[in-house]
Short mmCIF file of C-alpha atoms in Angstrom, two decimals:
data_model
loop_
_atom_site.label_atom_id
_atom_site.label_comp_id
_atom_site.label_asym_id
_atom_site.label_seq_id
_atom_site.Cartn_x
_atom_site.Cartn_y
_atom_site.Cartn_z
CA MET A 1 76.74 42.78 14.23
CA ARG A 2 77.79 46.49 13.37
CA LEU A 3 75.56 49.46 13.84
CA SER A 4 75.31 49.79 10.01
CA GLU A 5 74.19 46.19 9.59
CA LEU A 6 71.47 46.73 12.27
CA ALA A 7 70.34 49.88 10.47
CA LYS A 8 70.12 48.13 7.12
CA GLY A 9 68.20 45.20 8.67
CA SER A 10 65.67 47.45 10.55
CA SER A 11 65.09 49.60 7.38
CA VAL A 12 64.44 46.43 5.32
CA MET A 13 62.03 45.12 8.01
CA LEU A 14 60.31 48.46 8.27
CA GLY A 15 60.02 48.46 4.45
CA VAL A 16 58.44 44.97 4.41
CA ILE A 17 55.80 46.06 6.98
CA VAL A 18 54.83 49.24 5.22
CA ALA A 19 54.63 47.40 1.93
CA GLY A 20 52.46 44.85 3.61
CA TYR A 21 50.09 47.31 4.96
CA VAL A 22 49.90 49.32 1.81
CA SER A 23 49.09 46.10 -0.21
CA THR A 24 46.38 45.15 2.29
CA SER A 25 44.82 48.40 2.29
CA TYR A 26 44.74 48.26 -1.59
CA VAL A 27 43.25 44.79 -1.70
CA ASP A 28 40.57 45.74 0.84
CA GLN A 29 39.57 48.97 -1.12
CA ARG A 30 39.90 47.21 -4.54
CA PHE A 31 38.32 43.93 -4.07
CA ALA A 32 36.17 44.02 -0.77
CA THR A 33 32.54 44.79 -1.22
CA SER A 34 30.38 46.27 1.47
CA LYS A 35 28.22 43.80 3.31
CA THR A 36 24.95 45.45 2.46
CA ALA A 37 25.63 45.52 -1.30
CA SER A 38 26.66 41.83 -1.54
CA ALA A 39 24.04 40.47 0.89
CA PRO A 40 21.25 38.44 -0.93
CA ALA A 41 17.63 39.34 -0.12
CA GLN A 42 16.32 37.65 2.96
CA THR A 43 14.21 34.63 2.26
CA THR A 44 11.29 33.55 4.25
CA GLY A 45 12.88 30.57 5.83
CA PRO A 46 16.47 29.21 6.50
CA ALA A 47 18.46 27.80 3.68
CA PRO A 48 18.26 24.30 3.02
CA ALA A 49 21.08 22.22 4.34
CA ALA A 50 23.65 20.75 2.00
CA CYS A 51 23.13 17.00 1.28
CA VAL A 52 24.08 14.37 -1.01
CA ASP A 53 21.54 13.05 -3.45
CA GLU A 54 20.96 9.34 -4.37
CA ASP A 55 23.23 9.81 -7.45
CA GLY A 56 26.14 11.24 -5.36
CA SER A 57 25.51 14.78 -6.59
CA TRP A 58 25.43 17.64 -4.15
CA LYS A 59 22.26 19.73 -3.48
CA HIS A 60 22.27 23.12 -1.90
CA TRP A 61 26.14 23.61 -1.83
CA SER A 62 27.47 26.44 -3.84
CA TRP A 63 31.14 26.26 -2.94
CA PRO A 64 33.81 24.06 -4.86
CA ASN A 65 35.00 22.33 -1.83
CA VAL A 66 32.84 19.34 -0.58
CA PRO A 67 32.57 18.35 3.03
CA ALA A 68 33.13 14.74 3.87
CA LEU A 69 30.56 12.51 5.55
CA SER A 70 27.56 14.64 4.71
CA PRO A 71 24.07 13.75 5.23
CA LYS A 72 22.01 11.91 2.48
CA CYS A 73 19.06 14.13 1.21
CA LYS A 74 15.62 13.11 2.42
#
């Protein structure tokens, strides 16, 4: 490996690192919200646990993924 090849590889690597940092900073500023602005109002009690109803539908689960082996609703 010659010195010119090492310099080219190092400059490419540095460019990738800088581009990753800049894009991460942009995404954080553009899409991240502050925790105080996005936090829902505090309720009086804990949130109900996710469970499976008798018909197989999910209750108290707002995410698109579904955990396996969840408890039945009481």
